[in-house]
C-alpha cells in the first residue's frame, strides 16, 4: 500500500483526534483546568506527529516493513522470512503501529498503570526485544514512552478528579479501540493484496514449460508462445519470458510477452484462456460474472479478428463454461465446435481417486465421465468406467464393490479437491490444472486412443436431453482435430438428477451473464 493512500486513509482518524481534543478542551474550560488542557493538546499533537513519522516512514522506503508482523498472521514462515530479510537491509527504522501506541489499560491508578507499562516493556517477548534493540536506540525509545505515559497519566488524573468527564473517557476508549481495529484491518488488507500479487499467474506459469517441452502437442512440434497478461503484471510476465529463454527448450521457437490483446491473439492456432477475474471476498456473484463477461467479450473480438483460421480455444478461467459461452457469442465467425472449456482436471481427479482406491496404475483406468458445469454441481459418473486387469477390462463398480463409497466419499473428494489443495498449499491447483489443459488440447488435436473417451466442456446439441445452447461437459472422443459426443450411454436415475441439476445451474449462469451484457 502506498504512503499516499495510507495517508488518505488516516486523515479521518486524525480529524477525529482533533475533534476529540477540541471536545476535551471545551470540557476543561468549563472546569477551569486550562493547564491540563495545554498538556493534553501538546501531547496529542506530539502523539500524532509521532504516529506520522514512525508509521509512514517505513512505507516510504519499503512497503510492508514490519518486524512484529509475524505475531498477527497465519502465514508465519513466509512473512517471517520476508520481513526479517528486509530488516537486515533497512535496520535504521522500525514500523510502529497505532495498536501498539495505545496499549490496553486495566482500571487502576496512574502509578500502577505506569508500573504495568514498564513491567510490560521490560518483560516483552525475547524476539521482540531483540528486534526493538536492532531498530531503535534505547534512549529514543524511552523518551517516546515518556510522551505516551504523560498523556495517559495526565488524562487519568483529570478523569479521577472529575467524574463528569467519565463519558468522555469512555468515548476516548471507544475511539481508540475502533481506530486500532481499523488500522489492523487495513494492514491485513494490504498484506492480502501483496500475497495475491505474488500468487498471480499460477496455471500460466506451470503451463508454459509443459507446452515448450512438447507435452501438449508432441515432441516434434515446434511452438511459438504468445503470453498475455494485464499491465500491472507486465514485469512479472517479462520475467517468465526470460525464464523460458534461459531454459533453452529445443521446441521453443519464440516468445511474445505482451499486455496487448491484439498482439497476443494475432496468428494463434491454439488459445488457452487462463486469465480471468477471481471472486474476492465480499463480491457478489453477479459482480464477478460481469467482470469476466467483459474480459471474455473483448478477448473474443480479438480472437475472431486476429487468430488463425480454425483456431481452437480452451477456456480454463472460471466460470469456465459460461466464459466459453460468452466467447462463442462474441466471436460468431469462430465455429462453435472450436470453443471448449476445461473439465479435464475433474476427470483426471476422478481417475486418480479410483487408481488409489484399487491400487492400480492410473493409465489403466478409463472412461469416467464428468457431466455439466465445472463447479460443485457437476456429476461424476463411473458407471461406464473400466480398469485394465490381467483378465481384460473390468467395470470399476465391480472392482470397487462399494457403491456407498462411489456415491458419496468418492464424489465429495473429487468435488472438494480444489479446496483441499488450497488449504494445503495456500494456493490453488496449478500443476494439475496445467497438465490437464495439456491433456485436453493433446487429445483434441492428436486424437483419443481407441475405445477411450474424455470429458470436455463443449457446445451442447441437445444430447442426453441437456438443453442446447449451453457449454456443458460431455464424454467425447476425438479424431482428426474434431470432438464428438459419445452417444447412447445408459444414465441411471441417480446420475440423471445430477445431469439436470448441473444443467439448471448453467442455464442460470447463462441468464446472469446475459443480464450483465445488457
Ligand atoms: N477449469 C478448471 O478446471 C480450473 C482449474 C483451476 C483453476 N481454474 C481457473 O483458472 C483461472 C486461472 O487460475 P490461476 O490459479 O492461474 O489464477 P491466477 O490468479 O494465478 O492467474 C490469473 C492470471 O490472469 C491474469 N489476468 C487477469 N485478468 C486478465 C485479462 N483480462 N487478460 C489477461 N490476463 C488476465 C492475471 O494477471 C493472472 O496473471 C482462474 O479463474 C481459476 O479459477 C480453472
Short mmCIF file of C-alpha atoms and ligand atoms in Angstrom, two decimals, residues 196 199-205 228-230 232-233 237 258 261 273-278 291-292 294-296 298-299 315-321 323 341-346 349 374 425 427-430 432-434 436, ligand 1:
data_model
loop_
_atom_site.label_atom_id
_atom_site.label_comp_id
_atom_site.label_asym_id
_atom_site.label_seq_id
_atom_site.Cartn_x
_atom_site.Cartn_y
_atom_site.Cartn_z
CA UNK A 196 -2.36 -12.08 -4.16
CA UNK A 199 0.47 -15.60 -6.31
CA UNK A 200 -0.54 -14.41 -9.77
CA UNK A 201 -0.34 -16.47 -12.95
CA UNK A 202 -0.09 -19.85 -11.26
CA UNK A 203 -1.53 -22.03 -14.02
CA UNK A 204 0.11 -19.99 -16.76
CA UNK A 205 3.50 -20.33 -15.10
CA UNK A 228 -0.86 -12.15 -22.43
CA UNK A 229 -1.39 -10.51 -19.07
CA UNK A 230 -2.73 -7.24 -17.72
CA UNK A 232 0.17 -4.49 -13.63
CA UNK A 233 1.58 -7.97 -14.30
CA UNK A 237 5.31 -11.66 -17.43
CA UNK A 258 2.54 -8.66 -24.15
CA UNK A 261 -4.69 -8.48 -26.55
CA UNK A 273 -7.51 -18.82 -21.77
CA UNK A 274 -6.38 -18.83 -18.15
CA UNK A 275 -6.77 -15.11 -17.43
CA UNK A 276 -9.83 -14.11 -15.50
CA UNK A 277 -11.11 -12.09 -12.60
CA UNK A 278 -11.23 -14.11 -9.38
CA UNK A 291 -16.02 -8.59 -14.83
CA UNK A 292 -15.42 -11.88 -16.63
CA UNK A 294 -16.33 -8.04 -20.21
CA UNK A 295 -12.91 -9.79 -20.32
CA UNK A 296 -14.24 -12.62 -22.50
CA UNK A 298 -13.05 -8.29 -25.61
CA UNK A 299 -10.85 -11.37 -25.97
CA UNK A 315 -11.25 -21.72 -21.64
CA UNK A 316 -9.80 -22.58 -18.24
CA UNK A 317 -10.63 -19.48 -16.20
CA UNK A 318 -13.75 -19.64 -14.07
CA UNK A 319 -16.65 -19.65 -14.52
CA UNK A 320 -15.15 -21.72 -17.33
CA UNK A 321 -18.35 -22.96 -19.04
CA UNK A 323 -16.83 -17.69 -20.07
CA UNK A 341 -13.91 -25.35 -21.65
CA UNK A 342 -11.87 -27.45 -19.26
CA UNK A 343 -13.38 -30.17 -17.08
CA UNK A 344 -10.40 -32.44 -17.69
CA UNK A 345 -8.95 -31.65 -14.26
CA UNK A 346 -12.09 -33.08 -12.62
CA UNK A 349 -9.02 -36.27 -10.35
CA UNK A 374 -17.01 -27.08 -13.75
CA UNK A 425 -0.72 -25.35 -0.48
CA UNK A 427 -2.52 -21.61 -3.38
CA UNK A 428 -4.94 -23.11 -5.86
CA UNK A 429 -4.15 -26.09 -8.10
CA UNK A 430 -1.72 -25.05 -10.79
CA UNK A 432 -2.54 -30.40 -12.15
CA UNK A 433 -4.63 -27.75 -13.92
CA UNK A 434 -1.81 -27.01 -16.38
CA UNK A 436 -4.96 -31.23 -17.60
N1 LIG B 1 -11.33 -25.17 -15.33
C1 LIG B 1 -10.59 -25.67 -14.36
O1 LIG B 1 -10.53 -26.88 -14.15
C2 LIG B 1 -9.78 -24.76 -13.49
C3 LIG B 1 -8.89 -25.31 -12.56
C4 LIG B 1 -8.13 -24.45 -11.79
C5 LIG B 1 -8.28 -23.08 -11.93
N2 LIG B 1 -9.17 -22.59 -12.81
C6 LIG B 1 -9.33 -21.15 -13.02
O2 LIG B 1 -8.27 -20.75 -13.89
C7 LIG B 1 -8.02 -19.36 -13.70
C8 LIG B 1 -6.55 -19.13 -13.53
O3 LIG B 1 -6.11 -19.71 -12.32
P1 LIG B 1 -4.73 -19.26 -11.69
O4 LIG B 1 -4.58 -20.04 -10.43
O5 LIG B 1 -3.64 -19.30 -12.69
O6 LIG B 1 -5.08 -17.76 -11.34
P2 LIG B 1 -4.07 -16.58 -11.11
O7 LIG B 1 -4.83 -15.51 -10.45
O8 LIG B 1 -2.83 -17.12 -10.51
O9 LIG B 1 -3.70 -16.11 -12.60
C9 LIG B 1 -4.61 -15.44 -13.41
C10 LIG B 1 -3.78 -14.61 -14.34
O10 LIG B 1 -4.66 -13.99 -15.25
C11 LIG B 1 -4.25 -12.66 -15.41
N3 LIG B 1 -5.37 -11.86 -15.88
C12 LIG B 1 -6.38 -11.30 -15.18
N4 LIG B 1 -7.19 -10.63 -15.99
C13 LIG B 1 -6.69 -10.78 -17.24
C14 LIG B 1 -7.08 -10.28 -18.51
N5 LIG B 1 -8.15 -9.52 -18.66
N6 LIG B 1 -6.33 -10.61 -19.58
C15 LIG B 1 -5.24 -11.38 -19.44
N7 LIG B 1 -4.81 -11.85 -18.26
C16 LIG B 1 -5.54 -11.56 -17.18
C17 LIG B 1 -3.79 -12.27 -14.01
O11 LIG B 1 -2.99 -11.11 -14.03
C18 LIG B 1 -3.02 -13.50 -13.63
O12 LIG B 1 -1.69 -13.47 -14.12
C19 LIG B 1 -8.86 -18.97 -12.51
O13 LIG B 1 -10.04 -18.36 -12.98
C20 LIG B 1 -9.18 -20.27 -11.84
O14 LIG B 1 -10.38 -20.20 -11.10
C21 LIG B 1 -9.92 -23.41 -13.59
#
